[in-house]
Amino acid sequence: MDDIVALCRRRGFIWQSSEIYGGINGFWDYGPLGVMLKNNIRDAWWRDMVLCPPQGPDGQPLDILGLDCSIISHPKVWEASGHVAGFSDPMIDCKECKARFRADQIPDSQCPLKPSKKPGEHDKCKLTDARQFNLMFETHTGALKDDDNKTYLRPETAQGMFFNFKNVLDTCRVKVPFGLAQLGKGFRNEITPRNFIFRSREFEMMEVEFFIHPSTANEWYPFWRKTRYDWWCSLGLAGSNLRLRDHEKDELAHYARDNGGCCDVEYAFPFSGEKGFSELEGIAYRSNFDLTQHAKTSGAKLEYFDQARNERYLPHVVEPAAGLTRGLLAVICEAYTPDATRPSGVYMKFQPRIAPIKAGIFPLVNKDGMPEVAEKLYKELRGKYAVQFDEKQSIGKRYARMDEAGTPFCFTVDGDTLTGGTVTVRYRDTQQQERIGIDKVPAFMAEKIGG
Ligand code: GAP
């Protein structure tokens, strides 16, 4: 993991926030390559869930509409959702070494004062009893900083989709079953942010709330379980590093407890330790818990009249809730491929469709008209693809930089380009090179990347 973190820092994927001030625990900044990669994953999710949603069990495309709600909402939202009362983790302090732990992480946490001890060995430590610690970030709106003006940064995007449910029904002519989708920042004052960006205090998530008739949960829950697992596979996470895990009864969240139906898509991060896997996305059958709570707390009527069934009811919900920044970390871990045969010693094997830079375009040497030809090709492609022109240093060093950035293809303009109209294309994964006509490059890109 240390090597992956070092590459992310060195190549401008991810930096600790406010690093020149010593950093701030649990907050991260995304550099030029990181933000492109993150946006590509975000856009793939938006396209696959909202613009071109999957086909449902009956073979018909689903109806899923996008929303973008404010980060701060009426504080009653979080009373209704149960977050004010119950969104907390048990916290334990050590009076001797002053370390702070999340109670459930004690078995694999290291005592900072006694590095010789194994993780989980706290026998002589002075541990306090567990206290509940609410994870919501509080702030105040307006001039007065009193309790009447207390508001919260949202810990999830989900609630905006519930408290706008009626707005959607009134304005969008949708029929159950349908989904709402939202992505954006979430904030949780995690007791022990750790494992790089895996558990941060500010992160991004991508959530769908899929509203259904209560009698159809047995159809929709397995559908979403499979659809979301397949989606992560489509980003290149397939294979033994990805799995679906059904929750044990005692793990189920309050809204899922009586109904069953909660599972996680998990990835084998290098830090996942003995458990082997850590959560990327949770798929939960939430019944009508949230709409009931908001109807009760706000007094609004949130029932839906189903014309086909001639029935009025509060729809039930299946919720696939994914971490975008966590997904980004999984994609980075999966792509990281040490290779002693190449100058960079490592390359990032991103799928072409999510790679931050799609192609590098180089003149072999900085003379004989090569830069002009390469620049012309660059200008032709840059309107459509994220491509990079590079004329500095040796060609080997330029390939090495592109390998670390995970760029799948490099086109080099050389002497033969000027006489025969061909360029070399170098494939990142095999390092093989072949010649293609310079006029065929746009078609090559369209075939390999799309667009
Ligand atoms: N609305 C349901 C919900 O919020 P969650 O499992 O608490 O569910 C959804 O969060 C996803 O958000 C998780 O599967 C995880 O990928 C991501 N996530 C949660 N807490 C996070 C944190 N502190 N840092 C990074 N990602 C986090």
PDB file of N, CA and C in Angstrom, residues 8 10 58 124 126 137 150 158 173 178 185 192-193 203 247 251 300 305 334 361 376 391 401 429 434-435:
ATOM      1  N   CYS A   8       0.742   7.670  -6.051  1.00  0.00           N
ATOM      2  CA  CYS A   8      -0.362   8.643  -6.135  1.00  0.00           C
ATOM      3  C   CYS A   8       0.123  10.052  -5.836  1.00  0.00           C
ATOM      4  N   ARG A  10       3.418  11.114  -6.019  1.00  0.00           N
ATOM      5  CA  ARG A  10       4.458  11.497  -6.974  1.00  0.00           C
ATOM      6  C   ARG A  10       3.885  11.927  -8.311  1.00  0.00           C
ATOM      7  N   ASP A  58     -37.854  -7.309 -16.470  1.00  0.00           N
ATOM      8  CA  ASP A  58     -38.760  -7.580 -17.601  1.00  0.00           C
ATOM      9  C   ASP A  58     -38.146  -7.184 -18.949  1.00  0.00           C
ATOM     10  N   LYS A 124      -2.409  -4.487  28.736  1.00  0.00           N
ATOM     11  CA  LYS A 124      -1.986  -3.626  29.877  1.00  0.00           C
ATOM     12  C   LYS A 124      -2.409  -2.188  29.676  1.00  0.00           C
ATOM     13  N   LYS A 126      -4.854   1.098  29.399  1.00  0.00           N
ATOM     14  CA  LYS A 126      -5.973   1.553  30.253  1.00  0.00           C
ATOM     15  C   LYS A 126      -7.101   2.036  29.357  1.00  0.00           C
ATOM     16  N   PHE A 137     -21.082  16.161  11.098  1.00  0.00           N
ATOM     17  CA  PHE A 137     -20.410  17.452  11.217  1.00  0.00           C
ATOM     18  C   PHE A 137     -21.462  18.521  11.456  1.00  0.00           C
ATOM     19  N   LYS A 150     -28.475  25.445  14.508  1.00  0.00           N
ATOM     20  CA  LYS A 150     -27.561  24.329  14.227  1.00  0.00           C
ATOM     21  C   LYS A 150     -28.013  23.577  12.977  1.00  0.00           C
ATOM     22  N   ALA A 158     -28.491  10.286   0.237  1.00  0.00           N
ATOM     23  CA  ALA A 158     -29.774   9.587   0.123  1.00  0.00           C
ATOM     24  C   ALA A 158     -30.979  10.447   0.523  1.00  0.00           C
ATOM     25  N   ARG A 173     -43.899  13.060 -13.982  1.00  0.00           N
ATOM     26  CA  ARG A 173     -44.723  12.013 -14.618  1.00  0.00           C
ATOM     27  C   ARG A 173     -44.069  10.628 -14.563  1.00  0.00           C
ATOM     28  N   PHE A 178     -39.542   3.305 -10.157  1.00  0.00           N
ATOM     29  CA  PHE A 178     -38.585   4.232 -10.762  1.00  0.00           C
ATOM     30  C   PHE A 178     -37.486   4.534  -9.736  1.00  0.00           C
ATOM     31  N   LYS A 185     -20.697  15.014  -2.500  1.00  0.00           N
ATOM     32  CA  LYS A 185     -19.909  14.898  -1.274  1.00  0.00           C
ATOM     33  C   LYS A 185     -20.752  14.467  -0.087  1.00  0.00           C
ATOM     34  N   THR A 192     -11.616   7.362  13.465  1.00  0.00           N
ATOM     35  CA  THR A 192     -10.264   6.991  13.021  1.00  0.00           C
ATOM     36  C   THR A 192     -10.225   6.908  11.500  1.00  0.00           C
ATOM     37  N   PRO A 193     -10.120   8.082  10.824  1.00  0.00           N
ATOM     38  CA  PRO A 193      -9.968   8.006   9.371  1.00  0.00           C
ATOM     39  C   PRO A 193      -8.683   7.244   9.072  1.00  0.00           C
ATOM     40  N   PHE A 203     -15.851  12.773   1.620  1.00  0.00           N
ATOM     41  CA  PHE A 203     -15.687  11.796   0.548  1.00  0.00           C
ATOM     42  C   PHE A 203     -16.841  11.972  -0.437  1.00  0.00           C
ATOM     43  N   HIS A 247     -25.112  -9.641   4.310  1.00  0.00           N
ATOM     44  CA  HIS A 247     -24.905  -9.312   5.728  1.00  0.00           C
ATOM     45  C   HIS A 247     -25.422 -10.415   6.630  1.00  0.00           C
ATOM     46  N   GLU A 251     -25.646  -7.718  11.650  1.00  0.00           N
ATOM     47  CA  GLU A 251     -24.997  -6.564  11.011  1.00  0.00           C
ATOM     48  C   GLU A 251     -26.012  -5.629  10.387  1.00  0.00           C
ATOM     49  N   ALA A 300     -45.980  16.072   5.624  1.00  0.00           N
ATOM     50  CA  ALA A 300     -46.325  16.021   4.190  1.00  0.00           C
ATOM     51  C   ALA A 300     -46.896  14.649   3.844  1.00  0.00           C
ATOM     52  N   PHE A 305     -50.159   7.247  -5.555  1.00  0.00           N
ATOM     53  CA  PHE A 305     -51.334   6.539  -6.046  1.00  0.00           C
ATOM     54  C   PHE A 305     -50.953   5.766  -7.304  1.00  0.00           C
ATOM     55  N   GLU A 334      -6.205  -1.927  -8.133  1.00  0.00           N
ATOM     56  CA  GLU A 334      -6.308  -2.982  -9.149  1.00  0.00           C
ATOM     57  C   GLU A 334      -5.344  -2.704 -10.307  1.00  0.00           C
ATOM     58  N   ILE A 361       1.102  11.815 -27.207  1.00  0.00           N
ATOM     59  CA  ILE A 361       1.507  12.070 -28.595  1.00  0.00           C
ATOM     60  C   ILE A 361       2.879  12.732 -28.572  1.00  0.00           C
ATOM     61  N   LYS A 376       0.084  18.675 -34.752  1.00  0.00           N
ATOM     62  CA  LYS A 376      -1.127  18.693 -35.574  1.00  0.00           C
ATOM     63  C   LYS A 376      -2.047  17.520 -35.181  1.00  0.00           C
ATOM     64  N   GLU A 391       7.103  16.671 -25.572  1.00  0.00           N
ATOM     65  CA  GLU A 391       8.306  16.675 -26.421  1.00  0.00           C
ATOM     66  C   GLU A 391       9.582  16.739 -25.587  1.00  0.00           C
ATOM     67  N   ARG A 401       6.683   7.913 -18.060  1.00  0.00           N
ATOM     68  CA  ARG A 401       5.704   8.808 -17.413  1.00  0.00           C
ATOM     69  C   ARG A 401       4.282   8.378 -17.746  1.00  0.00           C
ATOM     70  N   ASP A 429       0.245  -2.068 -21.996  1.00  0.00           N
ATOM     71  CA  ASP A 429       0.315  -3.315 -21.231  1.00  0.00           C
ATOM     72  C   ASP A 429       1.381  -4.265 -21.753  1.00  0.00           C
ATOM     73  N   GLU A 434       3.503  -1.005 -33.013  1.00  0.00           N
ATOM     74  CA  GLU A 434       3.215  -1.308 -34.423  1.00  0.00           C
ATOM     75  C   GLU A 434       3.018   0.012 -35.144  1.00  0.00           C
ATOM     76  N   ARG A 435       3.039  -0.032 -36.469  1.00  0.00           N
ATOM     77  CA  ARG A 435       2.859   1.202 -37.239  1.00  0.00           C
ATOM     78  C   ARG A 435       1.449   1.244 -37.790  1.00  0.00           C
TER      79      ARG A 435
END
